[in-house]
């Protein structure tokens, strides 16, 4: 069993509208936009990162906005719900805040002994706020949500699968242990993880496969401390038969990717060097940042990308 993985690093999804997406995650959810850059593999598309005060690993929700992309349809073989951590006693505040912003919410429910408030983001992507005792990350209070109520980063994510067997085995190899079960959902956790260390696996043998589109999670990334730990994980995954990409420099972290047996794309990302690598931490996410390999294209990229009003 590997011990290098500490929980989630980030979750990356797709959206059909950069402006609507930006407004929802910054103004409604109160997260900090910690980076405005492009998809390094397709630089005519933004890559927007929202997180806590410093974009700590385990707090970062990211989006590729594809203008006018059609909505995905939910199903198996994907991450169905991303779980954010908030402090105890704050779900009433959140229910009211979300309703005022036109987001439909039901009553809080209790799952795995935790109070949870579920809602959909503008592309239909599913999220839940979970009340937890202590949250590892420092929240951002610069967007109208006070520190007492602000989102602390991820608690975890829910994967929906037709057959959970091979993925359960993989998660345990990656350092997760089954800790609870509720109906068709098994919860896995990493002891001593980074707080974003729960993965719920929901097995739905008869559900249709998901069709990816706006509102779908593209991949989830797991956090390792540094490049040495990442190479150890890469070797261990390859030795057990997974097809893993070479290490790719994403400027703010190094990444490797592999497709899991259940169909979900996993990434392993390093905590180093972080989002203050190329801009002052007081001004994270304000300017359009391009990786070196695309800097020469800046005038063309800036003309192509729709401006985002903050
Ligand atoms: Zn990623």
PDB file of C-alpha atoms and ligand atoms in Angstrom:
ATOM      1  CA  UNK A   1       0.000   0.000   0.000  1.00  0.00           C
ATOM      2  CA  UNK A   2       1.315   3.443  -0.952  1.00  0.00           C
ATOM      3  CA  UNK A   3       1.740   6.103   1.739  1.00  0.00           C
ATOM      4  CA  UNK A   4       2.708   9.102  -0.434  1.00  0.00           C
ATOM      5  CA  UNK A   5      -0.857  10.158  -1.396  1.00  0.00           C
ATOM      6  CA  UNK A   6      -2.507  12.510   1.124  1.00  0.00           C
ATOM      7  CA  UNK A   7      -5.965  13.102  -0.382  1.00  0.00           C
ATOM      8  CA  UNK A   8      -7.237  15.244  -3.219  1.00  0.00           C
ATOM      9  CA  UNK A   9      -5.109  17.955  -4.838  1.00  0.00           C
ATOM     10  CA  UNK A  10      -7.740  19.388  -7.212  1.00  0.00           C
ATOM     11  CA  UNK A  11     -10.876  18.496  -9.155  1.00  0.00           C
ATOM     12  CA  UNK A  12     -11.159  19.616 -12.796  1.00  0.00           C
ATOM     13  CA  UNK A  13     -14.480  19.980 -14.616  1.00  0.00           C
ATOM     14  CA  UNK A  14     -15.855  21.523 -17.799  1.00  0.00           C
ATOM     15  CA  UNK A  15     -18.216  24.453 -18.165  1.00  0.00           C
ATOM     16  CA  UNK A  16     -19.984  26.128 -21.075  1.00  0.00           C
ATOM     17  CA  UNK A  17     -19.531  29.717 -19.876  1.00  0.00           C
ATOM     18  CA  UNK A  18     -16.428  31.207 -18.251  1.00  0.00           C
ATOM     19  CA  UNK A  19     -18.178  34.302 -16.907  1.00  0.00           C
ATOM     20  CA  UNK A  20     -21.080  32.429 -15.292  1.00  0.00           C
ATOM     21  CA  UNK A  21     -18.636  29.895 -13.883  1.00  0.00           C
ATOM     22  CA  UNK A  22     -16.352  32.610 -12.496  1.00  0.00           C
ATOM     23  CA  UNK A  23     -19.257  34.449 -10.877  1.00  0.00           C
ATOM     24  CA  UNK A  24     -20.665  31.332  -9.264  1.00  0.00           C
ATOM     25  CA  UNK A  25     -17.422  30.094  -7.729  1.00  0.00           C
ATOM     26  CA  UNK A  26     -16.138  33.499  -6.595  1.00  0.00           C
ATOM     27  CA  UNK A  27     -19.269  35.513  -5.789  1.00  0.00           C
ATOM     28  CA  UNK A  28     -21.731  32.805  -4.733  1.00  0.00           C
ATOM     29  CA  UNK A  29     -19.391  30.257  -3.150  1.00  0.00           C
ATOM     30  CA  UNK A  30     -16.848  32.900  -2.105  1.00  0.00           C
ATOM     31  CA  UNK A  31     -13.781  30.985  -3.278  1.00  0.00           C
ATOM     32  CA  UNK A  32     -10.696  32.844  -4.408  1.00  0.00           C
ATOM     33  CA  UNK A  33      -9.735  32.632  -8.057  1.00  0.00           C
ATOM     34  CA  UNK A  34      -6.119  31.635  -7.513  1.00  0.00           C
ATOM     35  CA  UNK A  35      -5.105  31.332 -11.163  1.00  0.00           C
ATOM     36  CA  UNK A  36      -6.337  32.517 -14.538  1.00  0.00           C
ATOM     37  CA  UNK A  37      -4.448  30.596 -17.193  1.00  0.00           C
ATOM     38  CA  UNK A  38      -5.132  28.420 -20.237  1.00  0.00           C
ATOM     39  CA  UNK A  39      -5.406  24.720 -20.879  1.00  0.00           C
ATOM     40  CA  UNK A  40      -1.713  23.975 -21.483  1.00  0.00           C
ATOM     41  CA  UNK A  41      -2.663  21.345 -24.111  1.00  0.00           C
ATOM     42  CA  UNK A  42      -5.177  23.624 -25.912  1.00  0.00           C
ATOM     43  CA  UNK A  43      -4.269  27.254 -25.148  1.00  0.00           C
ATOM     44  CA  UNK A  44      -7.359  28.747 -26.804  1.00  0.00           C
ATOM     45  CA  UNK A  45      -9.335  27.560 -23.737  1.00  0.00           C
ATOM     46  CA  UNK A  46      -9.102  29.089 -20.263  1.00  0.00           C
ATOM     47  CA  UNK A  47      -8.115  27.086 -17.234  1.00  0.00           C
ATOM     48  CA  UNK A  48      -9.638  28.742 -14.153  1.00  0.00           C
ATOM     49  CA  UNK A  49      -8.641  27.701 -10.630  1.00  0.00           C
ATOM     50  CA  UNK A  50     -10.719  28.493  -7.522  1.00  0.00           C
ATOM     51  CA  UNK A  51      -9.587  27.641  -4.005  1.00  0.00           C
ATOM     52  CA  UNK A  52      -8.829  28.807  -0.507  1.00  0.00           C
ATOM     53  CA  UNK A  53      -6.627  31.797   0.356  1.00  0.00           C
ATOM     54  CA  UNK A  54      -3.476  30.337  -1.218  1.00  0.00           C
ATOM     55  CA  UNK A  55      -4.926  27.635  -3.431  1.00  0.00           C
ATOM     56  CA  UNK A  56      -3.753  24.955  -1.016  1.00  0.00           C
ATOM     57  CA  UNK A  57      -3.612  21.410  -2.352  1.00  0.00           C
ATOM     58  CA  UNK A  58      -6.969  19.844  -1.506  1.00  0.00           C
ATOM     59  CA  UNK A  59      -8.897  23.088  -1.962  1.00  0.00           C
ATOM     60  CA  UNK A  60      -8.766  23.738  -5.687  1.00  0.00           C
ATOM     61  CA  UNK A  61     -11.724  23.366  -8.055  1.00  0.00           C
ATOM     62  CA  UNK A  62     -10.687  24.043 -11.640  1.00  0.00           C
ATOM     63  CA  UNK A  63     -12.603  24.487 -14.899  1.00  0.00           C
ATOM     64  CA  UNK A  64     -12.010  24.326 -18.619  1.00  0.00           C
ATOM     65  CA  UNK A  65     -14.624  26.653 -20.151  1.00  0.00           C
ATOM     66  CA  UNK A  66     -15.630  25.506 -23.638  1.00  0.00           C
ATOM     67  CA  UNK A  67     -17.983  28.208 -24.966  1.00  0.00           C
ATOM     68  CA  UNK A  68     -21.477  26.833 -25.625  1.00  0.00           C
ATOM     69  CA  UNK A  69     -20.518  23.252 -24.784  1.00  0.00           C
ATOM     70  CA  UNK A  70     -23.610  21.080 -24.302  1.00  0.00           C
ATOM     71  CA  UNK A  71     -24.304  19.637 -20.904  1.00  0.00           C
ATOM     72  CA  UNK A  72     -22.996  16.229 -19.997  1.00  0.00           C
ATOM     73  CA  UNK A  73     -25.407  13.595 -18.775  1.00  0.00           C
ATOM     74  CA  UNK A  74     -24.762  12.042 -15.391  1.00  0.00           C
ATOM     75  CA  UNK A  75     -24.073   8.346 -15.081  1.00  0.00           C
ATOM     76  CA  UNK A  76     -21.426   5.840 -14.161  1.00  0.00           C
ATOM     77  CA  UNK A  77     -17.705   6.031 -14.852  1.00  0.00           C
ATOM     78  CA  UNK A  78     -17.340   9.524 -13.483  1.00  0.00           C
ATOM     79  CA  UNK A  79     -17.059  11.656 -10.379  1.00  0.00           C
ATOM     80  CA  UNK A  80     -20.681  12.456  -9.607  1.00  0.00           C
ATOM     81  CA  UNK A  81     -20.340  14.856  -6.699  1.00  0.00           C
ATOM     82  CA  UNK A  82     -17.539  16.931  -5.190  1.00  0.00           C
ATOM     83  CA  UNK A  83     -17.682  17.514  -1.441  1.00  0.00           C
ATOM     84  CA  UNK A  84     -16.571  20.792   0.163  1.00  0.00           C
ATOM     85  CA  UNK A  85     -15.828  21.136   3.909  1.00  0.00           C
ATOM     86  CA  UNK A  86     -17.431  23.905   5.969  1.00  0.00           C
ATOM     87  CA  UNK A  87     -17.479  24.536   9.723  1.00  0.00           C
ATOM     88  CA  UNK A  88     -20.155  23.093  11.960  1.00  0.00           C
ATOM     89  CA  UNK A  89     -23.374  25.069  12.210  1.00  0.00           C
ATOM     90  CA  UNK A  90     -22.967  26.876   8.878  1.00  0.00           C
ATOM     91  CA  UNK A  91     -25.361  24.943   6.613  1.00  0.00           C
ATOM     92  CA  UNK A  92     -28.251  27.277   7.523  1.00  0.00           C
ATOM     93  CA  UNK A  93     -26.176  30.234   6.336  1.00  0.00           C
ATOM     94  CA  UNK A  94     -25.321  28.384   3.123  1.00  0.00           C
ATOM     95  CA  UNK A  95     -28.901  27.307   2.399  1.00  0.00           C
ATOM     96  CA  UNK A  96     -30.006  30.932   2.637  1.00  0.00           C
ATOM     97  CA  UNK A  97     -27.057  32.258   0.616  1.00  0.00           C
ATOM     98  CA  UNK A  98     -27.555  29.731  -2.170  1.00  0.00           C
ATOM     99  CA  UNK A  99     -31.325  30.328  -2.311  1.00  0.00           C
ATOM    100  CA  UNK A 100     -30.767  34.093  -2.537  1.00  0.00           C
ATOM    101  CA  UNK A 101     -28.504  33.430  -5.526  1.00  0.00           C
ATOM    102  CA  UNK A 102     -31.196  31.368  -7.224  1.00  0.00           C
ATOM    103  CA  UNK A 103     -29.632  27.984  -6.458  1.00  0.00           C
ATOM    104  CA  UNK A 104     -32.151  25.292  -5.516  1.00  0.00           C
ATOM    105  CA  UNK A 105     -31.352  23.554  -2.230  1.00  0.00           C
ATOM    106  CA  UNK A 106     -33.307  20.991  -0.248  1.00  0.00           C
ATOM    107  CA  UNK A 107     -33.033  20.382   3.471  1.00  0.00           C
ATOM    108  CA  UNK A 108     -29.675  19.251   4.845  1.00  0.00           C
ATOM    109  CA  UNK A 109     -29.350  15.472   5.044  1.00  0.00           C
ATOM    110  CA  UNK A 110     -27.141  13.296   7.183  1.00  0.00           C
ATOM    111  CA  UNK A 111     -24.787  10.834   5.528  1.00  0.00           C
ATOM    112  CA  UNK A 112     -21.857   9.020   7.126  1.00  0.00           C
ATOM    113  CA  UNK A 113     -22.733  10.869  10.351  1.00  0.00           C
ATOM    114  CA  UNK A 114     -22.145  14.246   8.665  1.00  0.00           C
ATOM    115  CA  UNK A 115     -24.616  17.019   7.857  1.00  0.00           C
ATOM    116  CA  UNK A 116     -24.652  17.760   4.149  1.00  0.00           C
ATOM    117  CA  UNK A 117     -26.271  20.325   1.857  1.00  0.00           C
ATOM    118  CA  UNK A 118     -26.388  19.321  -1.807  1.00  0.00           C
ATOM    119  CA  UNK A 119     -26.721  21.691  -4.754  1.00  0.00           C
ATOM    120  CA  UNK A 120     -25.896  22.041  -8.419  1.00  0.00           C
ATOM    121  CA  UNK A 121     -23.504  24.563  -9.996  1.00  0.00           C
ATOM    122  CA  UNK A 122     -24.686  26.435 -13.143  1.00  0.00           C
ATOM    123  CA  UNK A 123     -23.754  23.595 -15.522  1.00  0.00           C
ATOM    124  CA  UNK A 124     -25.631  21.071 -13.411  1.00  0.00           C
ATOM    125  CA  UNK A 125     -22.477  19.788 -11.740  1.00  0.00           C
ATOM    126  CA  UNK A 126     -23.213  18.335  -8.331  1.00  0.00           C
ATOM    127  CA  UNK A 127     -21.633  19.583  -5.111  1.00  0.00           C
ATOM    128  CA  UNK A 128     -22.286  19.166  -1.411  1.00  0.00           C
ATOM    129  CA  UNK A 129     -21.199  21.212   1.585  1.00  0.00           C
ATOM    130  CA  UNK A 130     -20.303  18.975   4.522  1.00  0.00           C
ATOM    131  CA  UNK A 131     -20.045  20.196   8.114  1.00  0.00           C
ATOM    132  CA  UNK A 132     -16.778  19.044   9.669  1.00  0.00           C
ATOM    133  CA  UNK A 133     -15.105  19.679  13.022  1.00  0.00           C
ATOM    134  CA  UNK A 134     -11.738  20.796  11.885  1.00  0.00           C
ATOM    135  CA  UNK A 135     -10.748  21.688   8.388  1.00  0.00           C
ATOM    136  CA  UNK A 136      -7.140  21.755   7.339  1.00  0.00           C
ATOM    137  CA  UNK A 137      -7.171  24.653   4.900  1.00  0.00           C
ATOM    138  CA  UNK A 138      -7.269  28.399   5.580  1.00  0.00           C
ATOM    139  CA  UNK A 139     -10.426  29.808   3.955  1.00  0.00           C
ATOM    140  CA  UNK A 140     -10.615  32.917   1.763  1.00  0.00           C
ATOM    141  CA  UNK A 141     -12.742  35.738   3.139  1.00  0.00           C
ATOM    142  CA  UNK A 142     -12.131  38.229   0.325  1.00  0.00           C
ATOM    143  CA  UNK A 143     -15.273  37.521  -1.708  1.00  0.00           C
ATOM    144  CA  UNK A 144     -18.098  38.312   0.711  1.00  0.00           C
ATOM    145  CA  UNK A 145     -18.167  35.110   2.774  1.00  0.00           C
ATOM    146  CA  UNK A 146     -16.711  35.584   6.273  1.00  0.00           C
ATOM    147  CA  UNK A 147     -13.987  33.221   7.437  1.00  0.00           C
ATOM    148  CA  UNK A 148     -16.395  31.577   9.913  1.00  0.00           C
ATOM    149  CA  UNK A 149     -18.632  30.370   7.094  1.00  0.00           C
ATOM    150  CA  UNK A 150     -16.182  30.096   4.206  1.00  0.00           C
ATOM    151  CA  UNK A 151     -15.423  26.865   2.380  1.00  0.00           C
ATOM    152  CA  UNK A 152     -12.286  25.201   3.715  1.00  0.00           C
ATOM    153  CA  UNK A 153     -11.461  23.154   0.662  1.00  0.00           C
ATOM    154  CA  UNK A 154     -12.564  19.692  -0.336  1.00  0.00           C
ATOM    155  CA  UNK A 155     -13.730  17.003   2.034  1.00  0.00           C
ATOM    156  CA  UNK A 156     -13.669  14.455  -0.763  1.00  0.00           C
ATOM    157  CA  UNK A 157     -15.504  13.277  -3.859  1.00  0.00           C
ATOM    158  CA  UNK A 158     -18.043  10.644  -4.881  1.00  0.00           C
ATOM    159  CA  UNK A 159     -17.321   8.314  -7.785  1.00  0.00           C
ATOM    160  CA  UNK A 160     -20.229   6.545  -9.491  1.00  0.00           C
ATOM    161  CA  UNK A 161     -19.288   3.190 -10.965  1.00  0.00           C
ATOM    162  CA  UNK A 162     -20.996   0.197 -12.557  1.00  0.00           C
ATOM    163  CA  UNK A 163     -18.613  -2.160 -10.836  1.00  0.00           C
ATOM    164  CA  UNK A 164     -16.646  -0.951  -7.848  1.00  0.00           C
ATOM    165  CA  UNK A 165     -14.346  -3.952  -7.475  1.00  0.00           C
ATOM    166  CA  UNK A 166     -11.239  -2.940  -9.395  1.00  0.00           C
ATOM    167  CA  UNK A 167     -11.481   0.680  -8.255  1.00  0.00           C
ATOM    168  CA  UNK A 168     -11.798  -0.400  -4.604  1.00  0.00           C
ATOM    169  CA  UNK A 169      -8.623  -2.404  -5.049  1.00  0.00           C
ATOM    170  CA  UNK A 170      -6.873   0.562  -6.685  1.00  0.00           C
ATOM    171  CA  UNK A 171      -7.941   3.027  -3.957  1.00  0.00           C
ATOM    172  CA  UNK A 172      -6.620   0.672  -1.291  1.00  0.00           C
ATOM    173  CA  UNK A 173      -3.354   0.348  -3.196  1.00  0.00           C
ATOM    174  CA  UNK A 174      -3.199   4.170  -3.259  1.00  0.00           C
ATOM    175  CA  UNK A 175      -3.495   4.307   0.548  1.00  0.00           C
ATOM    176  CA  UNK A 176      -7.253   4.575   1.138  1.00  0.00           C
ATOM    177  CA  UNK A 177      -9.071   2.236   3.547  1.00  0.00           C
ATOM    178  CA  UNK A 178     -12.785   1.423   3.614  1.00  0.00           C
ATOM    179  CA  UNK A 179     -14.148   3.134   6.738  1.00  0.00           C
ATOM    180  CA  UNK A 180     -17.945   3.062   6.367  1.00  0.00           C
ATOM    181  CA  UNK A 181     -20.761   1.888   4.170  1.00  0.00           C
ATOM    182  CA  UNK A 182     -24.228   3.309   3.538  1.00  0.00           C
ATOM    183  CA  UNK A 183     -26.456   1.512   1.013  1.00  0.00           C
ATOM    184  CA  UNK A 184     -24.616   1.330  -2.315  1.00  0.00           C
ATOM    185  CA  UNK A 185     -21.917   3.786  -1.158  1.00  0.00           C
ATOM    186  CA  UNK A 186     -18.634   2.736   0.458  1.00  0.00           C
ATOM    187  CA  UNK A 187     -16.516   5.439   2.026  1.00  0.00           C
ATOM    188  CA  UNK A 188     -12.736   5.264   1.777  1.00  0.00           C
ATOM    189  CA  UNK A 189     -10.388   7.519   3.733  1.00  0.00           C
ATOM    190  CA  UNK A 190      -6.696   8.144   4.303  1.00  0.00           C
ATOM    191  CA  UNK A 191      -5.663   8.217   7.962  1.00  0.00           C
ATOM    192  CA  UNK A 192      -3.580  11.340   8.561  1.00  0.00           C
ATOM    193  CA  UNK A 193      -4.551  12.774   5.185  1.00  0.00           C
ATOM    194  CA  UNK A 194      -4.833  16.405   4.106  1.00  0.00           C
ATOM    195  CA  UNK A 195      -8.531  16.820   5.020  1.00  0.00           C
ATOM    196  CA  UNK A 196      -9.650  16.316   1.412  1.00  0.00           C
ATOM    197  CA  UNK A 197      -9.148  12.638   2.043  1.00  0.00           C
ATOM    198  CA  UNK A 198     -12.545  10.918   1.592  1.00  0.00           C
ATOM    199  CA  UNK A 199     -13.573   9.057  -1.556  1.00  0.00           C
ATOM    200  CA  UNK A 200     -17.098   7.661  -1.678  1.00  0.00           C
ATOM    201  CA  UNK A 201     -17.681   4.916  -4.220  1.00  0.00           C
ATOM    202  CA  UNK A 202     -21.293   4.470  -5.265  1.00  0.00           C
ATOM    203  CA  UNK A 203     -21.916   1.256  -7.188  1.00  0.00           C
ATOM    204  CA  UNK A 204     -24.828   1.449  -9.648  1.00  0.00           C
ATOM    205  CA  UNK A 205     -24.752  -1.723 -11.767  1.00  0.00           C
ATOM    206  CA  UNK A 206     -27.739  -0.782 -13.941  1.00  0.00           C
ATOM    207  CA  UNK A 207     -27.172   2.940 -14.462  1.00  0.00           C
ATOM    208  CA  UNK A 208     -26.180   4.262 -17.902  1.00  0.00           C
ATOM    209  CA  UNK A 209     -22.630   5.399 -18.531  1.00  0.00           C
ATOM    210  CA  UNK A 210     -22.039   9.137 -18.134  1.00  0.00           C
ATOM    211  CA  UNK A 211     -21.690  11.260 -21.278  1.00  0.00           C
ATOM    212  CA  UNK A 212     -19.079  13.946 -20.703  1.00  0.00           C
ATOM    213  CA  UNK A 213     -19.963  17.565 -21.354  1.00  0.00           C
ATOM    214  CA  UNK A 214     -20.399  20.840 -19.498  1.00  0.00           C
ATOM    215  CA  UNK A 215     -20.856  20.101 -15.804  1.00  0.00           C
ATOM    216  CA  UNK A 216     -18.878  16.854 -15.967  1.00  0.00           C
ATOM    217  CA  UNK A 217     -15.755  16.261 -13.938  1.00  0.00           C
ATOM    218  CA  UNK A 218     -12.864  15.809 -16.371  1.00  0.00           C
ATOM    219  CA  UNK A 219     -10.482  14.281 -13.822  1.00  0.00           C
ATOM    220  CA  UNK A 220      -9.616  14.277 -10.143  1.00  0.00           C
ATOM    221  CA  UNK A 221      -6.087  14.828  -8.920  1.00  0.00           C
ATOM    222  CA  UNK A 222      -4.523  13.338  -5.797  1.00  0.00           C
ATOM    223  CA  UNK A 223      -1.833  15.150  -3.827  1.00  0.00           C
ATOM    224  CA  UNK A 224       1.730  14.051  -3.158  1.00  0.00           C
ATOM    225  CA  UNK A 225       4.275  16.242  -1.404  1.00  0.00           C
ATOM    226  CA  UNK A 226       6.965  16.445  -4.074  1.00  0.00           C
ATOM    227  CA  UNK A 227       8.411  15.076  -7.293  1.00  0.00           C
ATOM    228  CA  UNK A 228      10.315  12.267  -5.559  1.00  0.00           C
ATOM    229  CA  UNK A 229       7.080  10.944  -4.026  1.00  0.00           C
ATOM    230  CA  UNK A 230       5.360  11.299  -7.403  1.00  0.00           C
ATOM    231  CA  UNK A 231       8.024   9.169  -9.119  1.00  0.00           C
ATOM    232  CA  UNK A 232       7.611   6.478  -6.445  1.00  0.00           C
ATOM    233  CA  UNK A 233       3.834   6.451  -7.017  1.00  0.00           C
ATOM    234  CA  UNK A 234       4.302   6.400 -10.793  1.00  0.00           C
ATOM    235  CA  UNK A 235       6.627   3.396 -10.621  1.00  0.00           C
ATOM    236  CA  UNK A 236       4.312   1.514  -8.250  1.00  0.00           C
ATOM    237  CA  UNK A 237       1.301   2.130 -10.521  1.00  0.00           C
ATOM    238  CA  UNK A 238       3.213   1.044 -13.625  1.00  0.00           C
ATOM    239  CA  UNK A 239       4.481  -2.069 -11.794  1.00  0.00           C
ATOM    240  CA  UNK A 240       0.853  -3.034 -11.109  1.00  0.00           C
ATOM    241  CA  UNK A 241      -0.124  -2.656 -14.766  1.00  0.00           C
ATOM    242  CA  UNK A 242      -1.503   0.892 -15.011  1.00  0.00           C
ATOM    243  CA  UNK A 243      -0.658   2.956 -18.091  1.00  0.00           C
ATOM    244  CA  UNK A 244       0.675   6.182 -16.616  1.00  0.00           C
ATOM    245  CA  UNK A 245       1.777   9.267 -18.567  1.00  0.00           C
ATOM    246  CA  UNK A 246       5.275  10.701 -18.165  1.00  0.00           C
ATOM    247  CA  UNK A 247       5.627  13.543 -15.644  1.00  0.00           C
ATOM    248  CA  UNK A 248       4.196  16.753 -17.150  1.00  0.00           C
ATOM    249  CA  UNK A 249       5.120  20.251 -15.931  1.00  0.00           C
ATOM    250  CA  UNK A 250       1.898  22.195 -15.200  1.00  0.00           C
ATOM    251  CA  UNK A 251       3.849  25.219 -13.858  1.00  0.00           C
ATOM    252  CA  UNK A 252       2.030  25.163 -10.478  1.00  0.00           C
ATOM    253  CA  UNK A 253       2.494  21.414  -9.943  1.00  0.00           C
ATOM    254  CA  UNK A 254       3.851  18.383 -11.780  1.00  0.00           C
ATOM    255  CA  UNK A 255       1.262  15.916 -13.038  1.00  0.00           C
ATOM    256  CA  UNK A 256       0.917  12.298 -14.120  1.00  0.00           C
ATOM    257  CA  UNK A 257      -2.357  10.813 -15.381  1.00  0.00           C
ATOM    258  CA  UNK A 258      -3.869   7.362 -15.725  1.00  0.00           C
ATOM    259  CA  UNK A 259      -7.324   6.002 -16.567  1.00  0.00           C
ATOM    260  CA  UNK A 260      -8.813   3.874 -13.777  1.00  0.00           C
ATOM    261  CA  UNK A 261     -10.628   0.577 -14.376  1.00  0.00           C
ATOM    262  CA  UNK A 262     -13.979   2.234 -13.577  1.00  0.00           C
ATOM    263  CA  UNK A 263     -13.439   4.850 -16.307  1.00  0.00           C
ATOM    264  CA  UNK A 264     -12.472   7.887 -14.193  1.00  0.00           C
ATOM    265  CA  UNK A 265      -9.307   9.781 -15.157  1.00  0.00           C
ATOM    266  CA  UNK A 266      -6.956  10.109 -12.164  1.00  0.00           C
ATOM    267  CA  UNK A 267      -4.053  12.509 -11.837  1.00  0.00           C
ATOM    268  CA  UNK A 268      -1.295  12.548  -9.226  1.00  0.00           C
ATOM    269  CA  UNK A 269      -0.132  16.148  -8.649  1.00  0.00           C
ATOM    270  CA  UNK A 270       2.668  17.549  -6.512  1.00  0.00           C
ATOM    271  CA  UNK A 271       2.117  20.109  -3.741  1.00  0.00           C
ATOM    272  CA  UNK A 272       5.168  21.948  -5.074  1.00  0.00           C
ATOM    273  CA  UNK A 273       5.722  24.623  -6.343  1.00  0.00           C
ATOM    274  CA  UNK A 274       2.220  26.144  -5.820  1.00  0.00           C
ATOM    275  CA  UNK A 275       0.209  29.019  -7.259  1.00  0.00           C
ATOM    276  CA  UNK A 276       2.477  31.832  -6.052  1.00  0.00           C
ATOM    277  CA  UNK A 277       5.198  30.569  -8.365  1.00  0.00           C
ATOM    278  CA  UNK A 278       4.595  33.277 -10.985  1.00  0.00           C
ATOM    279  CA  UNK A 279       2.622  35.995  -9.203  1.00  0.00           C
ATOM    280  CA  UNK A 280       2.541  37.653  -5.825  1.00  0.00           C
ATOM    281  CA  UNK A 281       0.245  35.868  -3.358  1.00  0.00           C
ATOM    282  CA  UNK A 282      -1.642  39.158  -2.795  1.00  0.00           C
ATOM    283  CA  UNK A 283      -2.652  39.181  -6.478  1.00  0.00           C
ATOM    284  CA  UNK A 284      -3.256  35.515  -7.283  1.00  0.00           C
ATOM    285  CA  UNK A 285      -5.562  34.908 -10.210  1.00  0.00           C
ATOM    286  CA  UNK A 286      -5.836  38.502 -11.395  1.00  0.00           C
ATOM    287  CA  UNK A 287      -3.681  38.531 -14.544  1.00  0.00           C
ATOM    288  CA  UNK A 288      -3.816  36.048 -17.422  1.00  0.00           C
ATOM    289  CA  UNK A 289      -0.841  33.741 -16.908  1.00  0.00           C
ATOM    290  CA  UNK A 290       0.548  31.723 -19.792  1.00  0.00           C
ATOM    291  CA  UNK A 291       3.100  28.928 -19.611  1.00  0.00           C
ATOM    292  CA  UNK A 292       6.451  29.694 -21.227  1.00  0.00           C
ATOM    293  CA  UNK A 293       5.685  27.485 -24.240  1.00  0.00           C
ATOM    294  CA  UNK A 294       2.633  29.610 -25.142  1.00  0.00           C
ATOM    295  CA  UNK A 295       3.879  33.076 -24.147  1.00  0.00           C
ATOM    296  CA  UNK A 296       4.726  33.920 -27.775  1.00  0.00           C
ATOM    297  CA  UNK A 297       1.053  33.356 -28.646  1.00  0.00           C
ATOM    298  CA  UNK A 298      -0.181  35.849 -26.031  1.00  0.00           C
ATOM    299  CA  UNK A 299      -1.645  38.457 -28.429  1.00  0.00           C
ATOM    300  CA  UNK A 300      -3.590  35.757 -30.296  1.00  0.00           C
ATOM    301  CA  UNK A 301      -4.732  34.025 -27.111  1.00  0.00           C
ATOM    302  CA  UNK A 302      -5.858  37.300 -25.517  1.00  0.00           C
ATOM    303  CA  UNK A 303      -7.841  38.171 -28.642  1.00  0.00           C
ATOM    304  CA  UNK A 304      -9.513  34.749 -28.689  1.00  0.00           C
ATOM    305  CA  UNK A 305     -10.475  34.354 -25.032  1.00  0.00           C
ATOM    306  CA  UNK A 306     -13.659  36.070 -23.914  1.00  0.00           C
ATOM    307  CA  UNK A 307     -12.838  38.669 -21.232  1.00  0.00           C
ATOM    308  CA  UNK A 308     -13.942  37.816 -17.674  1.00  0.00           C
ATOM    309  CA  UNK A 309     -15.401  40.681 -15.612  1.00  0.00           C
ATOM    310  CA  UNK A 310     -14.660  40.381 -11.905  1.00  0.00           C
TER     311      UNK A 310
HETATM  312 ZN1  LIG B   1      -5.520  18.272 -13.161  1.00  0.00          ZN
END
